[in-house]
Amino acid sequence: MEAGRRRLLATGAAAGAVAALPRVARAQAAATIRIGVLTDMSGSYRDNTGPGSVAGTQQAVAEFGSRGFAVEVLVADHQNKPDVGVNIARQWYDQGVDVIVDIPTSSVGLAVQNVSREKNKVALNVGSATSDLTGPQCSPTGIHWAYDTWMLAKSTGGATVQAGGDSWFFITADYAFGHALERDASAFVRAAGGKVLGTVRTPFPATTDFSAFLVQAQAAKPKVIGLANAGADTINCVKQAAEFGLARRGIKLASLLLFITDVHSIGLQTGQGLVCSETFYWDLNDRTRAFTKRVLPRMPGLHPNSIHAGCYSATLHYLKAVADMGVAAAKGAGAEVVNRMKAMPCDDDAFGPGRIREDGRKLCPSHLFEVKAPAESRAPWDYYKLLQTTPAEAAFRPLNEGNCPLVRS
């Protein structure tokens, strides 16, 4: 397999144009699977997705090996804009791309999943968080890997309420992801007998100063300020909350979506005591450590998070399904490939054994972590201590509650 043939496709800042794929002989094209990594290479989510997602995808291709067909990995930056993401997806599919992986930013993920359904191509959403991807907007050609807003709300939000945080105020990123995370977390808070005192919506992606929003949240006198945001927004919120001394005033931060890459940027001195949920941690067990050792040369300066590992896992399982079907049968048959992926059990070093449900939700355990104090960390990237694990079948929204049209009543 020609796993080494990779081309970087860039988007123009204004038009979001994608370079055309090279012309190849028809027989060669028929025997080549093209994987497009559509991600954030330059914006708020670059460290959480971007190069690490590319590295995870490339690692899966390298490990898959030669099984009678070539694999090309292409990359584009969607700039966190749905119109740019849709434009790239359409051009890629028209030029022979078979599957798109990662797709961070929920508004982009939902839009690209719709295009993929229309073109009967596979969308492997990893970086997108909204649980609507396997709910009302589920697709026969879409699978959602690694995590979602319902899982995060149950794990992090639920644990915070159980610890006494029964009054909340949300600082929410004003787009599909933030709205979904606030919605799902609010439901868990209220179900546990807590109250939501208010919310403030913050512009995305143009905000760097959250001081006014933190002051507004503090004025409501909640026990918990819920951060329904991610990436640079979360990092800035946590740092500025520390400067304001909110913890000394008895207000706890609940960062509903926090990755180890965010913790690295925040630093243990500021981040210690934060709780977060991830489905992958590099130091969780022997298999996660083995995967991390293999992928690290592809991502200097970072350790993989759940999204990076998810791109690896999703790509590897997709390639196994293609090999099982045969390339000729898989080409242009997104729904059939996804059905084969659902029928095959999942197992890899990042997440261990698992399965894909009828609604496209990939099931795996979720882990609640607490960020270590500086004195507790024994090595670089030794940032988490495990608090609890929720089994795969209980970690995500029950199948009959998502309103996915693919689910038989």
mmCIF file of C-alpha atoms in Angstrom:
data_model
loop_
_atom_site.group_PDB
_atom_site.id
_atom_site.type_symbol
_atom_site.label_atom_id
_atom_site.label_comp_id
_atom_site.label_asym_id
_atom_site.label_seq_id
_atom_site.Cartn_x
_atom_site.Cartn_y
_atom_site.Cartn_z
ATOM 1 C CA MET A 1 0.000 0.000 0.000
ATOM 2 C CA GLU A 2 1.242 3.453 -0.880
ATOM 3 C CA ALA A 3 0.637 4.842 2.601
ATOM 4 C CA GLY A 4 3.443 7.338 2.172
ATOM 5 C CA ARG A 5 1.707 9.263 -0.625
ATOM 6 C CA ARG A 6 0.085 12.163 1.155
ATOM 7 C CA ARG A 7 -0.810 15.586 -0.149
ATOM 8 C CA LEU A 8 -1.709 18.611 1.915
ATOM 9 C CA LEU A 9 -4.745 20.404 0.484
ATOM 10 C CA ALA A 10 -5.114 23.933 1.815
ATOM 11 C CA THR A 11 -8.125 26.209 1.863
ATOM 12 C CA GLY A 12 -7.912 29.772 0.667
ATOM 13 C CA ALA A 13 -8.704 32.338 3.346
ATOM 14 C CA ALA A 14 -11.444 33.943 1.259
ATOM 15 C CA ALA A 15 -12.884 31.341 -1.056
ATOM 16 C CA GLY A 16 -11.925 28.135 0.731
ATOM 17 C CA ALA A 17 -10.796 26.598 -2.549
ATOM 18 C CA VAL A 18 -9.253 23.131 -2.586
ATOM 19 C CA ALA A 19 -6.468 22.083 -4.900
ATOM 20 C CA ALA A 20 -7.609 19.499 -7.435
ATOM 21 C CA LEU A 21 -6.573 15.906 -6.985
ATOM 22 C CA PRO A 22 -4.027 14.723 -9.533
ATOM 23 C CA ARG A 23 -5.296 12.794 -12.527
ATOM 24 C CA VAL A 24 -4.609 9.102 -12.199
ATOM 25 C CA ALA A 25 -5.310 6.101 -14.360
ATOM 26 C CA ARG A 26 -8.816 4.754 -13.926
ATOM 27 C CA ALA A 27 -7.588 1.358 -12.702
ATOM 28 C CA GLN A 28 -5.298 3.006 -10.152
ATOM 29 C CA ALA A 29 -8.105 5.246 -8.927
ATOM 30 C CA ALA A 30 -10.395 2.257 -8.484
ATOM 31 C CA ALA A 31 -7.810 0.588 -6.245
ATOM 32 C CA THR A 32 -7.115 3.647 -4.087
ATOM 33 C CA ILE A 33 -9.032 4.740 -0.992
ATOM 34 C CA ARG A 34 -8.810 8.475 -0.355
ATOM 35 C CA ILE A 35 -9.254 9.750 3.189
ATOM 36 C CA GLY A 36 -9.819 13.460 3.760
ATOM 37 C CA VAL A 37 -8.931 14.855 7.190
ATOM 38 C CA LEU A 38 -11.091 17.975 7.472
ATOM 39 C CA THR A 39 -9.908 19.789 10.568
ATOM 40 C CA ASP A 40 -8.793 23.012 12.267
ATOM 41 C CA MET A 41 -5.166 23.644 11.325
ATOM 42 C CA SER A 42 -4.992 27.313 12.332
ATOM 43 C CA GLY A 43 -7.786 28.296 14.720
ATOM 44 C CA SER A 44 -9.083 27.870 18.260
ATOM 45 C CA TYR A 45 -9.095 24.072 18.124
ATOM 46 C CA ARG A 46 -5.769 23.487 16.391
ATOM 47 C CA ASP A 47 -4.048 21.758 19.322
ATOM 48 C CA ASN A 48 -7.108 19.668 20.175
ATOM 49 C CA THR A 49 -7.610 18.557 16.570
ATOM 50 C CA GLY A 50 -5.444 19.723 13.636
ATOM 51 C CA PRO A 51 -1.993 18.151 13.311
ATOM 52 C CA GLY A 52 -2.778 15.583 16.007
ATOM 53 C CA SER A 53 -5.834 14.393 14.104
ATOM 54 C CA VAL A 54 -3.733 14.099 10.953
ATOM 55 C CA ALA A 55 -1.115 12.138 12.915
ATOM 56 C CA GLY A 56 -3.740 9.747 14.301
ATOM 57 C CA THR A 57 -5.167 9.138 10.828
ATOM 58 C CA GLN A 58 -1.733 8.580 9.310
ATOM 59 C CA GLN A 59 -0.839 6.174 12.123
ATOM 60 C CA ALA A 60 -3.911 4.077 11.367
ATOM 61 C CA VAL A 61 -2.998 3.938 7.674
ATOM 62 C CA ALA A 62 0.567 2.921 8.505
ATOM 63 C CA GLU A 63 -0.579 0.162 10.867
ATOM 64 C CA PHE A 64 -3.220 -1.124 8.471
ATOM 65 C CA GLY A 65 -0.490 -2.116 6.049
ATOM 66 C CA SER A 66 -0.775 -3.349 2.490
ATOM 67 C CA ARG A 67 -3.959 -5.314 1.844
ATOM 68 C CA GLY A 68 -4.315 -5.011 -1.902
ATOM 69 C CA PHE A 69 -5.196 -1.345 -2.222
ATOM 70 C CA ALA A 70 -3.498 2.023 -1.795
ATOM 71 C CA VAL A 71 -4.526 4.695 0.691
ATOM 72 C CA GLU A 72 -4.018 8.439 0.346
ATOM 73 C CA VAL A 73 -4.491 10.909 3.201
ATOM 74 C CA LEU A 74 -5.435 14.473 2.292
ATOM 75 C CA VAL A 75 -5.787 17.421 4.658
ATOM 76 C CA ALA A 76 -7.735 20.676 4.594
ATOM 77 C CA ASP A 77 -8.439 23.470 7.083
ATOM 78 C CA HIS A 78 -12.150 24.354 7.310
ATOM 79 C CA GLN A 79 -11.391 27.487 9.370
ATOM 80 C CA ASN A 80 -14.289 26.540 11.701
ATOM 81 C CA LYS A 81 -16.738 27.824 9.066
ATOM 82 C CA PRO A 82 -19.616 25.605 7.885
ATOM 83 C CA ASP A 83 -19.666 27.111 4.380
ATOM 84 C CA VAL A 84 -15.949 26.471 3.941
ATOM 85 C CA GLY A 85 -16.310 22.927 5.285
ATOM 86 C CA VAL A 86 -19.226 22.150 2.964
ATOM 87 C CA ASN A 87 -17.357 23.574 -0.039
ATOM 88 C CA ILE A 88 -14.316 21.412 0.689
ATOM 89 C CA ALA A 89 -16.444 18.308 1.281
ATOM 90 C CA ARG A 90 -18.315 18.709 -2.018
ATOM 91 C CA GLN A 91 -15.102 19.246 -3.992
ATOM 92 C CA TRP A 92 -13.363 16.347 -2.297
ATOM 93 C CA TYR A 93 -16.240 13.956 -2.930
ATOM 94 C CA ASP A 94 -16.543 15.064 -6.559
ATOM 95 C CA GLN A 95 -12.793 14.431 -6.953
ATOM 96 C CA GLY A 96 -12.901 10.913 -5.535
ATOM 97 C CA VAL A 97 -12.446 11.222 -1.776
ATOM 98 C CA ASP A 98 -14.202 8.282 -0.104
ATOM 99 C CA VAL A 99 -14.390 9.298 3.549
ATOM 100 C CA ILE A 100 -13.950 12.458 5.627
ATOM 101 C CA VAL A 101 -12.536 12.187 9.150
ATOM 102 C CA ASP A 102 -12.456 14.461 12.229
ATOM 103 C CA ILE A 103 -14.614 17.520 11.282
ATOM 104 C CA PRO A 104 -14.303 19.536 14.511
ATOM 105 C CA THR A 105 -16.770 22.334 15.298
ATOM 106 C CA SER A 106 -20.305 20.995 15.546
ATOM 107 C CA SER A 107 -21.793 23.420 13.034
ATOM 108 C CA VAL A 108 -19.286 22.165 10.447
ATOM 109 C CA GLY A 109 -19.772 18.540 11.491
ATOM 110 C CA LEU A 110 -23.548 18.697 11.066
ATOM 111 C CA ALA A 111 -23.259 20.414 7.683
ATOM 112 C CA VAL A 112 -20.659 17.979 6.335
ATOM 113 C CA GLN A 113 -22.653 14.992 7.591
ATOM 114 C CA ASN A 114 -25.582 16.239 5.470
ATOM 115 C CA VAL A 115 -23.361 16.550 2.380
ATOM 116 C CA SER A 116 -21.992 13.061 3.013
ATOM 117 C CA ARG A 117 -25.508 11.636 3.179
ATOM 118 C CA GLU A 118 -26.378 13.367 -0.100
ATOM 119 C CA LYS A 119 -23.252 11.987 -1.815
ATOM 120 C CA ASN A 120 -23.484 8.538 -0.154
ATOM 121 C CA LYS A 121 -19.983 8.969 1.274
ATOM 122 C CA VAL A 122 -18.766 8.204 4.805
ATOM 123 C CA ALA A 123 -18.414 10.919 7.466
ATOM 124 C CA LEU A 124 -16.462 9.901 10.575
ATOM 125 C CA ASN A 125 -17.174 12.720 13.026
ATOM 126 C CA VAL A 126 -14.616 12.779 15.828
ATOM 127 C CA GLY A 127 -13.909 16.416 16.717
ATOM 128 C CA SER A 128 -17.575 17.468 16.511
ATOM 129 C CA ALA A 129 -19.272 17.217 19.892
ATOM 130 C CA THR A 130 -23.006 17.719 19.460
ATOM 131 C CA SER A 131 -25.072 14.667 20.340
ATOM 132 C CA ASP A 132 -27.506 15.663 17.564
ATOM 133 C CA LEU A 133 -25.173 13.838 15.158
ATOM 134 C CA THR A 134 -26.660 10.586 16.457
ATOM 135 C CA GLY A 135 -29.983 12.140 17.408
ATOM 136 C CA PRO A 136 -32.429 13.994 15.154
ATOM 137 C CA GLN A 137 -29.730 14.558 12.517
ATOM 138 C CA CYS A 138 -28.298 11.038 12.452
ATOM 139 C CA SER A 139 -27.281 9.708 9.050
ATOM 140 C CA PRO A 140 -26.956 6.278 7.411
ATOM 141 C CA THR A 141 -23.488 7.341 6.223
ATOM 142 C CA GLY A 142 -22.306 8.933 9.478
ATOM 143 C CA ILE A 143 -20.592 7.622 12.616
ATOM 144 C CA HIS A 144 -19.762 9.646 15.733
ATOM 145 C CA TRP A 145 -16.571 8.623 17.516
ATOM 146 C CA ALA A 146 -14.896 9.339 20.872
ATOM 147 C CA TYR A 147 -17.286 11.652 22.783
ATOM 148 C CA ASP A 148 -20.369 13.874 22.605
ATOM 149 C CA THR A 149 -22.180 16.536 24.613
ATOM 150 C CA TRP A 150 -24.539 14.057 26.320
ATOM 151 C CA MET A 151 -21.634 11.942 27.587
ATOM 152 C CA LEU A 152 -19.756 15.027 28.819
ATOM 153 C CA ALA A 153 -22.840 16.402 30.559
ATOM 154 C CA LYS A 154 -23.520 13.111 32.317
ATOM 155 C CA SER A 155 -19.941 12.438 33.379
ATOM 156 C CA THR A 156 -18.531 15.851 34.289
ATOM 157 C CA GLY A 157 -21.794 17.658 34.961
ATOM 158 C CA GLY A 158 -23.338 14.802 36.886
ATOM 159 C CA ALA A 159 -20.265 14.346 39.092
ATOM 160 C CA THR A 160 -20.162 18.078 39.867
ATOM 161 C CA VAL A 161 -23.814 18.108 40.975
ATOM 162 C CA GLN A 162 -23.252 15.028 43.133
ATOM 163 C CA ALA A 163 -20.353 16.853 44.804
ATOM 164 C CA GLY A 164 -22.711 19.633 45.917
ATOM 165 C CA GLY A 165 -22.664 21.953 42.919
ATOM 166 C CA ASP A 166 -26.422 22.363 42.631
ATOM 167 C CA SER A 167 -26.674 25.922 41.263
ATOM 168 C CA TRP A 168 -25.159 26.721 37.868
ATOM 169 C CA PHE A 169 -24.484 29.622 35.531
ATOM 170 C CA PHE A 170 -23.290 28.812 32.000
ATOM 171 C CA ILE A 171 -20.751 30.613 29.848
ATOM 172 C CA THR A 172 -21.618 29.204 26.441
ATOM 173 C CA ALA A 173 -19.966 29.411 23.030
ATOM 174 C CA ASP A 174 -22.645 30.778 20.721
ATOM 175 C CA TYR A 175 -22.898 28.038 18.101
ATOM 176 C CA ALA A 176 -24.264 24.502 17.753
ATOM 177 C CA PHE A 177 -21.721 22.814 20.043
ATOM 178 C CA GLY A 178 -22.083 25.265 22.932
ATOM 179 C CA HIS A 179 -25.857 25.220 22.724
ATOM 180 C CA ALA A 180 -25.958 21.406 22.737
ATOM 181 C CA LEU A 181 -23.545 21.138 25.660
ATOM 182 C CA GLU A 182 -25.473 23.706 27.715
ATOM 183 C CA ARG A 183 -28.761 21.948 26.877
ATOM 184 C CA ASP A 184 -27.498 18.498 27.851
ATOM 185 C CA ALA A 185 -25.740 19.692 31.018
ATOM 186 C CA SER A 186 -28.769 21.749 32.120
ATOM 187 C CA ALA A 187 -30.945 18.660 31.811
ATOM 188 C CA PHE A 188 -28.664 16.697 34.140
ATOM 189 C CA VAL A 189 -28.444 19.568 36.647
ATOM 190 C CA ARG A 190 -32.236 19.925 36.826
ATOM 191 C CA ALA A 191 -32.814 16.168 36.926
ATOM 192 C CA ALA A 192 -30.571 16.006 39.994
ATOM 193 C CA GLY A 193 -32.574 18.723 41.735
ATOM 194 C CA GLY A 194 -30.249 21.594 40.890
ATOM 195 C CA LYS A 195 -30.980 25.012 39.380
ATOM 196 C CA VAL A 196 -29.684 26.896 36.358
ATOM 197 C CA LEU A 197 -29.468 30.546 37.383
ATOM 198 C CA GLY A 198 -28.631 31.916 33.960
ATOM 199 C CA THR A 199 -26.435 31.821 30.913
ATOM 200 C CA VAL A 200 -24.404 34.166 28.775
ATOM 201 C CA ARG A 201 -23.541 33.478 25.140
ATOM 202 C CA THR A 202 -20.061 34.399 23.916
ATOM 203 C CA PRO A 203 -19.156 35.123 20.281
ATOM 204 C CA PHE A 204 -17.216 32.445 18.437
ATOM 205 C CA PRO A 205 -14.432 32.542 17.404
ATOM 206 C CA ALA A 206 -13.626 36.227 18.009
ATOM 207 C CA THR A 207 -13.506 36.395 21.836
ATOM 208 C CA THR A 208 -10.317 36.331 23.898
ATOM 209 C CA ASP A 209 -11.346 38.462 26.906
ATOM 210 C CA PHE A 210 -13.920 36.686 29.061
ATOM 211 C CA SER A 211 -13.685 39.030 32.057
ATOM 212 C CA ALA A 212 -17.094 40.663 31.494
ATOM 213 C CA PHE A 213 -18.753 37.264 31.134
ATOM 214 C CA LEU A 214 -17.087 35.960 34.290
ATOM 215 C CA VAL A 215 -18.216 39.048 36.224
ATOM 216 C CA GLN A 216 -21.784 38.510 34.992
ATOM 217 C CA ALA A 217 -21.650 34.858 36.022
ATOM 218 C CA GLN A 218 -20.198 35.710 39.440
ATOM 219 C CA ALA A 219 -22.969 38.249 40.070
ATOM 220 C CA ALA A 220 -25.574 35.466 39.854
ATOM 221 C CA LYS A 221 -23.855 33.807 42.863
ATOM 222 C CA PRO A 222 -23.850 30.234 41.534
ATOM 223 C CA LYS A 223 -21.934 27.409 43.148
ATOM 224 C CA VAL A 224 -20.729 26.357 39.704
ATOM 225 C CA ILE A 225 -19.852 28.218 36.528
ATOM 226 C CA GLY A 226 -20.278 25.743 33.686
ATOM 227 C CA LEU A 227 -17.991 26.326 30.707
ATOM 228 C CA ALA A 228 -19.885 25.165 27.637
ATOM 229 C CA ASN A 229 -16.978 25.954 25.326
ATOM 230 C CA ALA A 230 -13.716 24.389 24.171
ATOM 231 C CA GLY A 231 -10.162 24.966 23.012
ATOM 232 C CA ALA A 232 -8.771 28.475 23.345
ATOM 233 C CA ASP A 233 -12.066 29.703 24.835
ATOM 234 C CA THR A 234 -11.821 27.198 27.697
ATOM 235 C CA ILE A 235 -8.146 27.949 28.287
ATOM 236 C CA ASN A 236 -8.779 31.689 28.477
ATOM 237 C CA CYS A 237 -11.807 31.239 30.762
ATOM 238 C CA VAL A 238 -9.904 29.051 33.215
ATOM 239 C CA LYS A 239 -6.894 31.367 33.331
ATOM 240 C CA GLN A 240 -9.000 34.491 33.779
ATOM 241 C CA ALA A 241 -11.179 32.849 36.434
ATOM 242 C CA ALA A 242 -7.999 32.066 38.373
ATOM 243 C CA GLU A 243 -6.912 35.706 38.091
ATOM 244 C CA PHE A 244 -10.303 36.782 39.468
ATOM 245 C CA GLY A 245 -9.928 34.377 42.392
ATOM 246 C CA LEU A 246 -13.309 32.739 41.847
ATOM 247 C CA ALA A 247 -12.241 29.592 43.703
ATOM 248 C CA ARG A 248 -11.480 31.688 46.795
ATOM 249 C CA ARG A 249 -15.031 33.012 46.593
ATOM 250 C CA GLY A 250 -16.420 29.494 46.704
ATOM 251 C CA ILE A 251 -17.324 29.258 43.020
ATOM 252 C CA LYS A 252 -16.270 26.086 41.242
ATOM 253 C CA LEU A 253 -15.472 25.883 37.549
ATOM 254 C CA ALA A 254 -16.913 22.958 35.621
ATOM 255 C CA SER A 255 -15.109 22.694 32.321
ATOM 256 C CA LEU A 256 -17.500 20.465 30.424
ATOM 257 C CA LEU A 257 -15.108 19.847 27.533
ATOM 258 C CA LEU A 258 -11.460 19.778 28.536
ATOM 259 C CA PHE A 259 -8.675 17.842 26.843
ATOM 260 C CA ILE A 260 -5.197 17.013 28.056
ATOM 261 C CA THR A 261 -3.878 19.398 25.396
ATOM 262 C CA ASP A 262 -5.873 22.185 27.106
ATOM 263 C CA VAL A 263 -4.442 21.203 30.495
ATOM 264 C CA HIS A 264 -0.961 21.438 28.999
ATOM 265 C CA SER A 265 -1.679 25.010 27.893
ATOM 266 C CA ILE A 266 -3.311 26.005 31.185
ATOM 267 C CA GLY A 267 -0.575 24.466 33.355
ATOM 268 C CA LEU A 268 -1.013 22.360 36.479
ATOM 269 C CA GLN A 269 -0.579 25.309 38.826
ATOM 270 C CA THR A 270 -3.744 26.909 37.449
ATOM 271 C CA GLY A 271 -5.585 23.790 36.338
ATOM 272 C CA GLN A 272 -5.112 21.600 39.418
ATOM 273 C CA GLY A 273 -8.381 20.247 40.790
ATOM 274 C CA LEU A 274 -10.361 20.652 37.574
ATOM 275 C CA VAL A 275 -12.376 17.597 36.617
ATOM 276 C CA CYS A 276 -12.899 16.491 33.040
ATOM 277 C CA SER A 277 -14.082 13.519 31.023
ATOM 278 C CA GLU A 278 -12.190 11.843 28.211
ATOM 279 C CA THR A 279 -12.632 8.465 26.573
ATOM 280 C CA PHE A 280 -8.879 8.136 26.043
ATOM 281 C CA TYR A 281 -5.865 8.934 28.238
ATOM 282 C CA TRP A 282 -2.405 8.083 27.052
ATOM 283 C CA ASP A 283 -1.352 6.649 30.442
ATOM 284 C CA LEU A 284 -4.563 4.733 31.177
ATOM 285 C CA ASN A 285 -3.243 1.204 30.522
ATOM 286 C CA ASP A 286 -0.630 -0.785 28.616
ATOM 287 C CA ARG A 287 -2.513 -0.556 25.312
ATOM 288 C CA THR A 288 -2.965 3.233 25.456
ATOM 289 C CA ARG A 289 0.704 3.639 26.327
ATOM 290 C CA ALA A 290 1.689 1.397 23.407
ATOM 291 C CA PHE A 291 -0.433 3.431 20.966
ATOM 292 C CA THR A 292 1.000 6.685 22.329
ATOM 293 C CA LYS A 293 4.558 5.449 21.897
ATOM 294 C CA ARG A 294 3.846 4.647 18.234
ATOM 295 C CA VAL A 295 2.102 7.913 17.376
ATOM 296 C CA LEU A 296 4.324 10.390 19.261
ATOM 297 C CA PRO A 297 6.964 10.660 16.495
ATOM 298 C CA ARG A 298 4.197 12.042 14.250
ATOM 299 C CA MET A 299 3.126 14.753 16.725
ATOM 300 C CA PRO A 300 6.165 16.433 18.311
ATOM 301 C CA GLY A 301 5.382 18.639 21.290
ATOM 302 C CA LEU A 302 1.996 17.036 22.010
ATOM 303 C CA HIS A 303 0.509 13.917 23.540
ATOM 304 C CA PRO A 304 -2.666 12.491 21.986
ATOM 305 C CA ASN A 305 -6.084 13.313 23.375
ATOM 306 C CA SER A 306 -9.448 11.644 22.744
ATOM 307 C CA ILE A 307 -9.884 13.323 19.350
ATOM 308 C CA HIS A 308 -6.433 12.367 18.062
ATOM 309 C CA ALA A 309 -6.959 8.808 19.277
ATOM 310 C CA GLY A 310 -10.474 8.841 17.830
ATOM 311 C CA CYS A 311 -9.202 9.708 14.359
ATOM 312 C CA TYR A 312 -6.807 6.768 14.612
ATOM 313 C CA SER A 313 -9.494 4.379 15.826
ATOM 314 C CA ALA A 314 -12.168 5.491 13.331
ATOM 315 C CA THR A 315 -9.789 5.344 10.370
ATOM 316 C CA LEU A 316 -8.482 1.907 11.310
ATOM 317 C CA HIS A 317 -11.991 0.467 11.678
ATOM 318 C CA TYR A 318 -13.080 2.044 8.383
ATOM 319 C CA LEU A 319 -10.132 0.481 6.544
ATOM 320 C CA LYS A 320 -10.899 -2.916 8.074
ATOM 321 C CA ALA A 321 -14.463 -2.643 6.777
ATOM 322 C CA VAL A 322 -13.262 -1.679 3.286
ATOM 323 C CA ALA A 323 -10.879 -4.636 3.252
ATOM 324 C CA ASP A 324 -13.696 -6.913 4.366
ATOM 325 C CA MET A 325 -16.017 -5.660 1.596
ATOM 326 C CA GLY A 326 -13.457 -5.113 -1.134
ATOM 327 C CA VAL A 327 -12.550 -1.716 -2.578
ATOM 328 C CA ALA A 328 -14.829 -2.071 -5.610
ATOM 329 C CA ALA A 329 -17.858 -2.693 -3.404
ATOM 330 C CA ALA A 330 -16.949 0.116 -1.000
ATOM 331 C CA LYS A 331 -16.441 2.845 -3.602
ATOM 332 C CA GLY A 332 -19.378 5.248 -3.638
ATOM 333 C CA ALA A 333 -21.311 3.059 -1.211
ATOM 334 C CA GLY A 334 -21.139 5.013 2.023
ATOM 335 C CA ALA A 335 -24.236 3.515 3.618
ATOM 336 C CA GLU A 336 -23.063 -0.018 2.887
ATOM 337 C CA VAL A 337 -19.631 0.687 4.359
ATOM 338 C CA VAL A 338 -21.169 2.164 7.507
ATOM 339 C CA ASN A 339 -23.448 -0.856 7.849
ATOM 340 C CA ARG A 340 -20.395 -3.115 7.606
ATOM 341 C CA MET A 341 -18.598 -0.999 10.249
ATOM 342 C CA LYS A 342 -21.614 -1.379 12.541
ATOM 343 C CA ALA A 343 -21.689 -5.135 12.013
ATOM 344 C CA MET A 344 -17.989 -5.578 12.825
ATOM 345 C CA PRO A 345 -16.769 -5.371 16.462
ATOM 346 C CA CYS A 346 -14.276 -2.590 17.149
ATOM 347 C CA ASP A 347 -10.962 -3.178 18.906
ATOM 348 C CA ASP A 348 -7.771 -1.105 18.939
ATOM 349 C CA ASP A 349 -5.083 0.017 21.375
ATOM 350 C CA ALA A 350 -6.602 3.478 21.890
ATOM 351 C CA PHE A 351 -10.070 2.449 23.101
ATOM 352 C CA GLY A 352 -10.032 -1.329 23.398
ATOM 353 C CA PRO A 353 -13.095 -3.376 22.399
ATOM 354 C CA GLY A 354 -16.354 -1.649 21.490
ATOM 355 C CA ARG A 355 -19.154 -1.455 18.970
ATOM 356 C CA ILE A 356 -21.130 0.965 16.816
ATOM 357 C CA ARG A 357 -24.839 1.335 17.522
ATOM 358 C CA GLU A 358 -27.682 1.572 15.029
ATOM 359 C CA ASP A 359 -27.754 5.373 15.396
ATOM 360 C CA GLY A 360 -24.054 5.680 14.496
ATOM 361 C CA ARG A 361 -22.801 6.169 18.058
ATOM 362 C CA LYS A 362 -19.466 4.423 18.660
ATOM 363 C CA LEU A 363 -19.579 3.109 22.218
ATOM 364 C CA CYS A 364 -16.594 3.116 24.587
ATOM 365 C CA PRO A 365 -16.122 3.738 28.317
ATOM 366 C CA SER A 366 -15.867 7.327 29.538
ATOM 367 C CA HIS A 367 -13.401 8.258 32.262
ATOM 368 C CA LEU A 368 -13.748 11.052 34.813
ATOM 369 C CA PHE A 369 -10.365 12.557 35.659
ATOM 370 C CA GLU A 370 -9.070 15.162 38.082
ATOM 371 C CA VAL A 371 -6.160 17.363 37.051
ATOM 372 C CA LYS A 372 -3.157 16.729 39.286
ATOM 373 C CA ALA A 373 -1.399 19.278 41.431
ATOM 374 C CA PRO A 374 2.164 20.080 40.288
ATOM 375 C CA ALA A 375 3.650 18.031 43.143
ATOM 376 C CA GLU A 376 1.664 14.961 42.067
ATOM 377 C CA SER A 377 2.952 14.936 38.495
ATOM 378 C CA ARG A 378 5.950 12.653 38.057
ATOM 379 C CA ALA A 379 6.731 13.141 34.360
ATOM 380 C CA PRO A 380 5.844 15.316 31.371
ATOM 381 C CA TRP A 381 2.149 14.986 30.482
ATOM 382 C CA ASP A 382 1.422 13.085 33.711
ATOM 383 C CA TYR A 383 -1.627 15.257 34.318
ATOM 384 C CA TYR A 384 -4.624 13.087 35.264
ATOM 385 C CA LYS A 385 -5.742 10.915 38.120
ATOM 386 C CA LEU A 386 -8.694 8.645 37.446
ATOM 387 C CA LEU A 387 -11.800 9.222 39.579
ATOM 388 C CA GLN A 388 -14.296 6.850 37.975
ATOM 389 C CA THR A 389 -15.130 5.001 34.781
ATOM 390 C CA THR A 390 -18.558 4.657 33.206
ATOM 391 C CA PRO A 391 -19.001 1.462 31.145
ATOM 392 C CA ALA A 392 -19.519 1.883 27.415
ATOM 393 C CA GLU A 393 -23.184 0.880 27.377
ATOM 394 C CA ALA A 394 -24.016 3.447 30.082
ATOM 395 C CA ALA A 395 -21.695 6.266 29.031
ATOM 396 C CA PHE A 396 -23.793 7.580 26.135
ATOM 397 C CA ARG A 397 -27.427 8.557 25.673
ATOM 398 C CA PRO A 398 -29.783 5.545 25.571
ATOM 399 C CA LEU A 399 -30.617 4.501 22.024
ATOM 400 C CA ASN A 400 -34.352 5.081 22.445
ATOM 401 C CA GLU A 401 -33.948 8.666 23.699
ATOM 402 C CA GLY A 402 -32.076 10.214 20.771
ATOM 403 C CA ASN A 403 -34.935 10.498 18.254
ATOM 404 C CA CYS A 404 -32.694 9.142 15.485
ATOM 405 C CA PRO A 405 -34.799 8.218 12.430
ATOM 406 C CA LEU A 406 -32.591 5.164 11.837
ATOM 407 C CA VAL A 407 -33.657 3.579 15.130
ATOM 408 C CA ARG A 408 -36.626 1.278 14.933
ATOM 409 C CA SER A 409 -39.245 1.993 17.559
#
